[in-house]
PDB file of C-alpha atoms in Angstrom:
ATOM      1  CA  MET X  42       0.081  -0.269  -0.414  1.00  0.00           C
ATOM      2  CA  GLY X  43       0.981   3.599  -0.126  1.00  0.00           C
ATOM      3  CA  TYR X  44      -0.059   7.042  -0.620  1.00  0.00           C
ATOM      4  CA  LEU X  45      -0.394   9.574  -3.827  1.00  0.00           C
ATOM      5  CA  ASP X  46      -0.243  12.697  -4.230  1.00  0.00           C
ATOM      6  CA  ASN X  47      -3.105  14.911  -3.528  1.00  0.00           C
ATOM      7  CA  SER X  48      -2.625  18.259  -4.658  1.00  0.00           C
ATOM      8  CA  SER X  49      -3.404  16.950  -8.770  1.00  0.00           C
ATOM      9  CA  ILE X  50      -6.930  15.590  -9.992  1.00  0.00           C
ATOM     10  CA  THR X  51      -5.809  11.926 -10.068  1.00  0.00           C
ATOM     11  CA  VAL X  52      -6.847   8.392 -10.941  1.00  0.00           C
ATOM     12  CA  ASP X  53      -5.132   4.640  -9.948  1.00  0.00           C
ATOM     13  CA  ALA X  54      -6.424   1.742 -11.978  1.00  0.00           C
ATOM     14  CA  ILE X  55      -5.206  -2.059 -11.852  1.00  0.00           C
ATOM     15  CA  LEU X  56      -6.632  -4.052 -13.962  1.00  0.00           C
ATOM     16  CA  THR X  57      -6.861  -7.329 -13.608  1.00  0.00           C
ATOM     17  CA  LYS X  58      -6.148 -10.530 -15.904  1.00  0.00           C
ATOM     18  CA  ARG X  59      -9.073  -9.964 -17.689  1.00  0.00           C
ATOM     19  CA  GLY X  60      -8.255  -6.054 -18.104  1.00  0.00           C
ATOM     20  CA  ARG X  61      -5.452  -6.234 -19.462  1.00  0.00           C
ATOM     21  CA  GLU X  62      -6.007  -8.439 -22.230  1.00  0.00           C
ATOM     22  CA  LEU X  63      -8.754  -6.778 -23.095  1.00  0.00           C
ATOM     23  CA  LEU X  64      -6.605  -3.699 -23.460  1.00  0.00           C
ATOM     24  CA  SER X  65      -3.960  -5.571 -25.153  1.00  0.00           C
ATOM     25  CA  ARG X  66      -6.684  -5.950 -28.233  1.00  0.00           C
ATOM     26  CA  ASN X  67      -7.225  -2.162 -28.796  1.00  0.00           C
ATOM     27  CA  ASP X  68     -10.161  -2.589 -30.599  1.00  0.00           C
ATOM     28  CA  GLY X  69     -12.752  -1.474 -28.112  1.00  0.00           C
ATOM     29  CA  SER X  70     -13.332  -4.128 -26.552  1.00  0.00           C
ATOM     30  CA  PHE X  71     -11.912  -2.642 -23.292  1.00  0.00           C
ATOM     31  CA  ARG X  72     -14.703  -0.562 -21.788  1.00  0.00           C
ATOM     32  CA  ILE X  73     -15.740   0.048 -18.186  1.00  0.00           C
ATOM     33  CA  THR X  74     -19.765   0.560 -17.927  1.00  0.00           C
ATOM     34  CA  GLN X  75     -19.905  -0.302 -14.343  1.00  0.00           C
ATOM     35  CA  PHE X  76     -17.838   1.119 -10.882  1.00  0.00           C
ATOM     36  CA  ALA X  77     -17.979   1.659  -7.302  1.00  0.00           C
ATOM     37  CA  LEU X  78     -16.671   4.668  -5.101  1.00  0.00           C
ATOM     38  CA  GLY X  79     -16.019   5.025  -1.642  1.00  0.00           C
ATOM     39  CA  ASP X  80     -14.926   7.086   1.268  1.00  0.00           C
ATOM     40  CA  ASP X  81     -12.228   4.748   2.388  1.00  0.00           C
ATOM     41  CA  GLU X  82      -9.570   6.762   3.565  1.00  0.00           C
ATOM     42  CA  ILE X  83     -10.933   9.531   5.292  1.00  0.00           C
ATOM     43  CA  ASP X  84     -11.576  10.687   9.024  1.00  0.00           C
ATOM     44  CA  TYR X  85     -14.207  12.869   9.298  1.00  0.00           C
ATOM     45  CA  THR X  86     -13.628  12.880  13.116  1.00  0.00           C
ATOM     46  CA  LEU X  87     -11.303  15.627  11.903  1.00  0.00           C
ATOM     47  CA  PHE X  88     -13.870  18.243  10.302  1.00  0.00           C
ATOM     48  CA  ASN X  89     -13.585  20.831  13.141  1.00  0.00           C
ATOM     49  CA  GLU X  90     -16.312  23.263  13.286  1.00  0.00           C
ATOM     50  CA  ASN X  91     -13.851  25.783  15.370  1.00  0.00           C
ATOM     51  CA  HIS X  92     -10.743  26.157  14.001  1.00  0.00           C
ATOM     52  CA  PRO X  93      -9.424  29.177  15.178  1.00  0.00           C
ATOM     53  CA  ASN X  94      -8.624  29.868  11.704  1.00  0.00           C
ATOM     54  CA  GLY X  95     -12.627  30.715  10.833  1.00  0.00           C
ATOM     55  CA  THR X  96     -14.758  28.316   9.489  1.00  0.00           C
ATOM     56  CA  GLN X  97     -13.255  27.578   6.011  1.00  0.00           C
ATOM     57  CA  TYR X  98     -11.067  26.481   7.220  1.00  0.00           C
ATOM     58  CA  ALA X  99     -13.824  23.624   9.178  1.00  0.00           C
ATOM     59  CA  SER X 100     -12.841  20.617   6.574  1.00  0.00           C
ATOM     60  CA  GLU X 101      -8.483  22.016   5.635  1.00  0.00           C
ATOM     61  CA  ALA X 102      -7.734  18.653   7.778  1.00  0.00           C
ATOM     62  CA  ILE X 103      -9.468  16.374   6.029  1.00  0.00           C
ATOM     63  CA  GLU X 104      -9.153  17.836   2.487  1.00  0.00           C
ATOM     64  CA  ASN X 105      -4.962  17.029   3.171  1.00  0.00           C
ATOM     65  CA  MET X 106      -5.077  13.396   3.997  1.00  0.00           C
ATOM     66  CA  PRO X 107      -2.937  11.493   1.706  1.00  0.00           C
ATOM     67  CA  LEU X 108      -5.118   9.322  -0.763  1.00  0.00           C
ATOM     68  CA  ILE X 109      -4.350   5.511  -1.148  1.00  0.00           C
ATOM     69  CA  GLU X 110      -2.911   3.951  -4.156  1.00  0.00           C
ATOM     70  CA  ALA X 111      -5.689   1.516  -5.440  1.00  0.00           C
ATOM     71  CA  ILE X 112      -5.154  -2.476  -3.707  1.00  0.00           C
ATOM     72  CA  PRO X 113      -6.274  -5.627  -6.067  1.00  0.00           C
ATOM     73  CA  ASP X 114      -7.227  -7.102  -2.435  1.00  0.00           C
ATOM     74  CA  GLY X 115     -11.064  -6.653  -2.052  1.00  0.00           C
ATOM     75  CA  THR X 116     -10.892  -8.055   1.744  1.00  0.00           C
ATOM     76  CA  ASN X 117      -9.513  -4.578   2.638  1.00  0.00           C
ATOM     77  CA  MET X 118     -10.810  -1.927   0.049  1.00  0.00           C
ATOM     78  CA  MET X 119     -14.096  -0.607  -0.112  1.00  0.00           C
ATOM     79  CA  LYS X 120     -15.436  -1.659   2.881  1.00  0.00           C
ATOM     80  CA  SER X 121     -16.920   2.546   2.850  1.00  0.00           C
ATOM     81  CA  GLN X 122     -19.048   2.291  -0.517  1.00  0.00           C
ATOM     82  CA  LEU X 123     -20.705   5.504  -1.191  1.00  0.00           C
ATOM     83  CA  ILE X 124     -24.318   5.042  -2.081  1.00  0.00           C
ATOM     84  CA  THR X 125     -27.594   6.518  -4.154  1.00  0.00           C
ATOM     85  CA  LEU X 126     -30.531   7.102  -2.024  1.00  0.00           C
ATOM     86  CA  SER X 127     -33.472   7.944  -2.810  1.00  0.00           C
ATOM     87  CA  ARG X 128     -34.055  12.350  -2.064  1.00  0.00           C
ATOM     88  CA  GLY X 129     -34.925  13.166   1.261  1.00  0.00           C
ATOM     89  CA  LYS X 130     -34.241  10.203   3.311  1.00  0.00           C
ATOM     90  CA  SER X 131     -32.873  10.386   6.925  1.00  0.00           C
ATOM     91  CA  LEU X 132     -31.825   7.513   7.303  1.00  0.00           C
ATOM     92  CA  LEU X 133     -28.819   4.690   6.229  1.00  0.00           C
ATOM     93  CA  PRO X 134     -29.688   0.806   5.019  1.00  0.00           C
ATOM     94  CA  PHE X 135     -28.124  -1.395   6.490  1.00  0.00           C
ATOM     95  CA  ILE X 136     -27.351  -5.334   6.539  1.00  0.00           C
ATOM     96  CA  SER X 137     -27.517  -7.626   9.238  1.00  0.00           C
ATOM     97  CA  VAL X 138     -27.730 -11.562  10.232  1.00  0.00           C
ATOM     98  CA  PRO X 139     -30.228 -13.021  13.257  1.00  0.00           C
ATOM     99  CA  GLY X 140     -27.967 -15.611  14.422  1.00  0.00           C
ATOM    100  CA  ILE X 141     -24.982 -14.588  14.328  1.00  0.00           C
ATOM    101  CA  THR X 142     -22.650 -13.325  17.048  1.00  0.00           C
ATOM    102  CA  ASN X 143     -19.352 -11.555  16.647  1.00  0.00           C
ATOM    103  CA  ASN X 144     -20.059 -11.548  12.905  1.00  0.00           C
ATOM    104  CA  THR X 145     -18.638 -14.682  12.961  1.00  0.00           C
ATOM    105  CA  VAL X 146     -20.166 -17.770  11.188  1.00  0.00           C
ATOM    106  CA  THR X 147     -18.101 -20.962  12.814  1.00  0.00           C
ATOM    107  CA  LEU X 148     -19.053 -23.926  10.997  1.00  0.00           C
ATOM    108  CA  ILE X 149     -17.304 -27.846  11.189  1.00  0.00           C
ATOM    109  CA  LYS X 150     -15.248 -29.402   9.143  1.00  0.00           C
ATOM    110  CA  GLY X 151     -18.315 -32.042   6.992  1.00  0.00           C
ATOM    111  CA  GLN X 152     -21.333 -31.087   8.882  1.00  0.00           C
ATOM    112  CA  SER X 153     -24.320 -30.712   7.663  1.00  0.00           C
ATOM    113  CA  THR X 154     -25.348 -27.476   6.008  1.00  0.00           C
ATOM    114  CA  PHE X 155     -25.086 -24.574   7.221  1.00  0.00           C
ATOM    115  CA  THR X 156     -28.297 -21.678   6.365  1.00  0.00           C
ATOM    116  CA  ILE X 157     -27.772 -17.853   7.488  1.00  0.00           C
ATOM    117  CA  SER X 158     -30.846 -15.779   6.276  1.00  0.00           C
ATOM    118  CA  PRO X 159     -29.801 -11.104   6.317  1.00  0.00           C
ATOM    119  CA  VAL X 160     -32.275  -8.478   7.013  1.00  0.00           C
ATOM    120  CA  THR X 161     -31.758  -5.317   6.248  1.00  0.00           C
ATOM    121  CA  HIS X 162     -33.015  -1.657   8.825  1.00  0.00           C
ATOM    122  CA  ASN X 163     -34.357   1.175   7.459  1.00  0.00           C
ATOM    123  CA  LEU X 164     -35.455   0.087   4.649  1.00  0.00           C
ATOM    124  CA  THR X 165     -37.791   3.316   4.220  1.00  0.00           C
ATOM    125  CA  ASN X 166     -38.159   6.724   5.630  1.00  0.00           C
ATOM    126  CA  ASN X 167     -40.701   5.938   8.036  1.00  0.00           C
ATOM    127  CA  SER X 168     -39.230   2.865   9.493  1.00  0.00           C
ATOM    128  CA  THR X 169     -36.214   1.450  11.047  1.00  0.00           C
ATOM    129  CA  THR X 170     -38.790  -1.974  11.152  1.00  0.00           C
ATOM    130  CA  ALA X 171     -36.136  -4.213   9.355  1.00  0.00           C
ATOM    131  CA  GLY X 172     -37.085  -6.892   6.267  1.00  0.00           C
ATOM    132  CA  THR X 173     -35.703  -8.924   3.117  1.00  0.00           C
ATOM    133  CA  GLU X 174     -34.136  -5.916   0.492  1.00  0.00           C
ATOM    134  CA  GLY X 175     -36.544  -6.790  -2.013  1.00  0.00           C
ATOM    135  CA  GLY X 176     -33.945  -7.919  -4.566  1.00  0.00           C
ATOM    136  CA  GLY X 177     -32.656  -9.501  -2.231  1.00  0.00           C
ATOM    137  CA  TYR X 178     -29.264  -9.873  -1.692  1.00  0.00           C
ATOM    138  CA  LYS X 179     -25.889 -11.145  -3.455  1.00  0.00           C
ATOM    139  CA  PHE X 180     -23.381 -13.415  -1.246  1.00  0.00           C
ATOM    140  CA  THR X 181     -19.904 -13.916  -1.766  1.00  0.00           C
ATOM    141  CA  VAL X 182     -16.971 -16.249  -0.311  1.00  0.00           C
ATOM    142  CA  VAL X 183     -13.847 -14.673  -0.873  1.00  0.00           C
ATOM    143  CA  ASN X 184     -12.357 -18.710  -1.251  1.00  0.00           C
ATOM    144  CA  PHE X 185     -14.402 -21.460  -2.514  1.00  0.00           C
ATOM    145  CA  ASN X 186     -12.452 -24.470  -1.286  1.00  0.00           C
ATOM    146  CA  TYR X 187     -13.702 -24.119   2.272  1.00  0.00           C
ATOM    147  CA  LEU X 188     -16.701 -24.879   1.283  1.00  0.00           C
ATOM    148  CA  ASN X 189     -18.445 -28.096  -0.038  1.00  0.00           C
ATOM    149  CA  ASP X 190     -21.313 -25.827  -2.096  1.00  0.00           C
ATOM    150  CA  MET X 191     -23.346 -22.472  -1.871  1.00  0.00           C
ATOM    151  CA  ILE X 192     -26.386 -22.218  -2.845  1.00  0.00           C
ATOM    152  CA  THR X 193     -29.631 -19.691  -2.335  1.00  0.00           C
ATOM    153  CA  GLU X 194     -33.440 -20.736  -3.418  1.00  0.00           C
ATOM    154  CA  THR X 195     -32.080 -18.964  -7.394  1.00  0.00           C
ATOM    155  CA  SER X 196     -28.905 -20.019  -7.953  1.00  0.00           C
ATOM    156  CA  THR X 197     -25.635 -22.332  -7.329  1.00  0.00           C
ATOM    157  CA  GLY X 198     -21.539 -21.718  -6.529  1.00  0.00           C
ATOM    158  CA  SER X 199     -20.602 -24.034  -9.122  1.00  0.00           C
ATOM    159  CA  PRO X 200     -16.470 -23.967  -8.879  1.00  0.00           C
ATOM    160  CA  GLN X 201     -15.888 -24.238 -12.221  1.00  0.00           C
ATOM    161  CA  GLU X 202     -17.286 -20.869 -12.761  1.00  0.00           C
ATOM    162  CA  LEU X 203     -15.060 -19.486 -10.027  1.00  0.00           C
ATOM    163  CA  ASP X 204     -13.685 -15.708  -9.845  1.00  0.00           C
ATOM    164  CA  VAL X 205     -10.536 -13.287  -7.909  1.00  0.00           C
ATOM    165  CA  TYR X 206     -11.352 -11.805  -6.016  1.00  0.00           C
ATOM    166  CA  GLY X 207      -9.007  -9.674  -3.752  1.00  0.00           C
ATOM    167  CA  GLY X 208      -4.781 -12.038  -6.120  1.00  0.00           C
ATOM    168  CA  SER X 209      -4.392 -12.939  -8.734  1.00  0.00           C
ATOM    169  CA  GLU X 210      -6.064 -16.642  -7.634  1.00  0.00           C
ATOM    170  CA  ALA X 211      -9.607 -18.408  -9.326  1.00  0.00           C
ATOM    171  CA  ILE X 212     -11.059 -18.784  -5.713  1.00  0.00           C
ATOM    172  CA  ALA X 213     -14.245 -16.949  -4.613  1.00  0.00           C
ATOM    173  CA  GLU X 214     -18.101 -16.909  -5.580  1.00  0.00           C
ATOM    174  CA  HIS X 215     -20.991 -15.696  -5.076  1.00  0.00           C
ATOM    175  CA  VAL X 216     -24.662 -16.665  -5.655  1.00  0.00           C
ATOM    176  CA  ASP X 217     -27.615 -14.139  -4.778  1.00  0.00           C
ATOM    177  CA  GLY X 218     -31.158 -14.929  -3.345  1.00  0.00           C
ATOM    178  CA  PHE X 219     -32.093 -14.044   0.134  1.00  0.00           C
ATOM    179  CA  GLN X 220     -30.726 -17.112   1.996  1.00  0.00           C
ATOM    180  CA  LEU X 221     -27.671 -18.445   1.618  1.00  0.00           C
ATOM    181  CA  THR X 222     -26.826 -22.515   2.774  1.00  0.00           C
ATOM    182  CA  MET X 223     -23.676 -23.549   3.040  1.00  0.00           C
ATOM    183  CA  THR X 224     -22.121 -26.387   3.778  1.00  0.00           C
ATOM    184  CA  PRO X 225     -17.953 -26.451   4.947  1.00  0.00           C
ATOM    185  CA  THR X 226     -15.338 -28.331   3.289  1.00  0.00           C
ATOM    186  CA  ASN X 227     -14.600 -31.744   4.721  1.00  0.00           C
ATOM    187  CA  GLU X 228     -11.108 -32.193   2.863  1.00  0.00           C
ATOM    188  CA  GLU X 229      -8.626 -33.029   4.821  1.00  0.00           C
ATOM    189  CA  ALA X 230      -5.950 -31.485   3.027  1.00  0.00           C
ATOM    190  CA  LEU X 231      -6.657 -28.603   3.646  1.00  0.00           C
ATOM    191  CA  PHE X 232      -6.169 -29.524   6.954  1.00  0.00           C
ATOM    192  CA  PRO X 233      -2.081 -30.308   7.246  1.00  0.00           C
ATOM    193  CA  THR X 234      -0.768 -31.346  10.736  1.00  0.00           C
ATOM    194  CA  GLY X 235      -1.010 -27.903  13.191  1.00  0.00           C
ATOM    195  CA  THR X 236      -4.226 -26.362  11.783  1.00  0.00           C
ATOM    196  CA  GLU X 237      -7.013 -26.648  14.041  1.00  0.00           C
ATOM    197  CA  SER X 238      -9.533 -23.810  11.009  1.00  0.00           C
ATOM    198  CA  ILE X 239      -8.919 -22.354   7.818  1.00  0.00           C
ATOM    199  CA  THR X 240     -10.793 -18.567   7.672  1.00  0.00           C
ATOM    200  CA  THR X 241     -12.650 -17.007   4.462  1.00  0.00           C
ATOM    201  CA  THR X 242     -14.805 -13.760   4.207  1.00  0.00           C
ATOM    202  CA  ILE X 243     -18.830 -13.493   3.612  1.00  0.00           C
ATOM    203  CA  ILE X 244     -19.687  -9.926   2.368  1.00  0.00           C
ATOM    204  CA  ILE X 245     -23.168  -9.255   2.021  1.00  0.00           C
ATOM    205  CA  GLU X 246     -24.430  -7.382  -0.887  1.00  0.00           C
ATOM    206  CA  GLY X 247     -27.792  -5.806  -0.672  1.00  0.00           C
ATOM    207  CA  MET X 248     -28.943  -5.224  -4.534  1.00  0.00           C
ATOM    208  CA  THR X 249     -32.213  -2.646  -3.778  1.00  0.00           C
ATOM    209  CA  THR X 250     -29.994  -0.529  -0.889  1.00  0.00           C
ATOM    210  CA  GLY X 251     -26.337  -0.804  -1.533  1.00  0.00           C
ATOM    211  CA  ALA X 252     -25.735  -2.311   1.971  1.00  0.00           C
ATOM    212  CA  ARG X 253     -23.380  -3.939   2.658  1.00  0.00           C
ATOM    213  CA  LYS X 254     -21.891  -7.240   6.031  1.00  0.00           C
ATOM    214  CA  THR X 255     -18.820  -8.137   6.236  1.00  0.00           C
ATOM    215  CA  LEU X 256     -18.676 -11.598   7.806  1.00  0.00           C
ATOM    216  CA  GLN X 257     -15.618 -14.166   8.908  1.00  0.00           C
ATOM    217  CA  LEU X 258     -16.667 -17.952   8.017  1.00  0.00           C
ATOM    218  CA  VAL X 259     -14.790 -20.036  10.542  1.00  0.00           C
ATOM    219  CA  VAL X 260     -14.290 -23.651   9.331  1.00  0.00           C
ATOM    220  CA  ASN X 261     -12.919 -26.148  12.025  1.00  0.00           C
ATOM    221  CA  LYS X 262     -11.880 -29.295  11.658  1.00  0.00           C
ATOM    222  CA  SER X 263     -13.062 -30.682  15.042  1.00  0.00           C
TER     223      SER X 263
END
């Protein structure tokens, strides 16, 4: 990780292997059609309404903060994504997962299936009641090797269709739906001598609100 000089407008991007392949064709096939914005590096507690030079300098410290270089690791970047909300909305949607404590899902090698059912709070501006998003959720497991399968009502994770999510190895998988059912691995080779547990990350994204929740997935040997 490094820092960029913020005295000028800078776009710092790291292309995936597929992106570099399309760019090298030089035939117009490389096109950026979607992007996300975030403010991970901003510390808003530095906003000082009582700045000795006046309120026009209240955000001086924030504006002079260095910008973080692009990081090719989705588990450490874009944790604070900017989202678009309806005009006048004052309640920020967020996701919780009933029955899960300390944001950790703990499974045992070879055990039966385990299901998580996320809900989103503040779906409307009139109520803080939690409910299921109409568009469902996107579930991403950063290392699918730690599961035998992951399924929802509408899709199933496949070892033949893995994605790159941080780093360069295609080991991540995602499915869309309302509930995620997982079966932990029963592969003994993932637990060499001295290894009692393996850990990866589950990322839950609301397809309607853009809300995001990260859970730790731990698979114990016994």
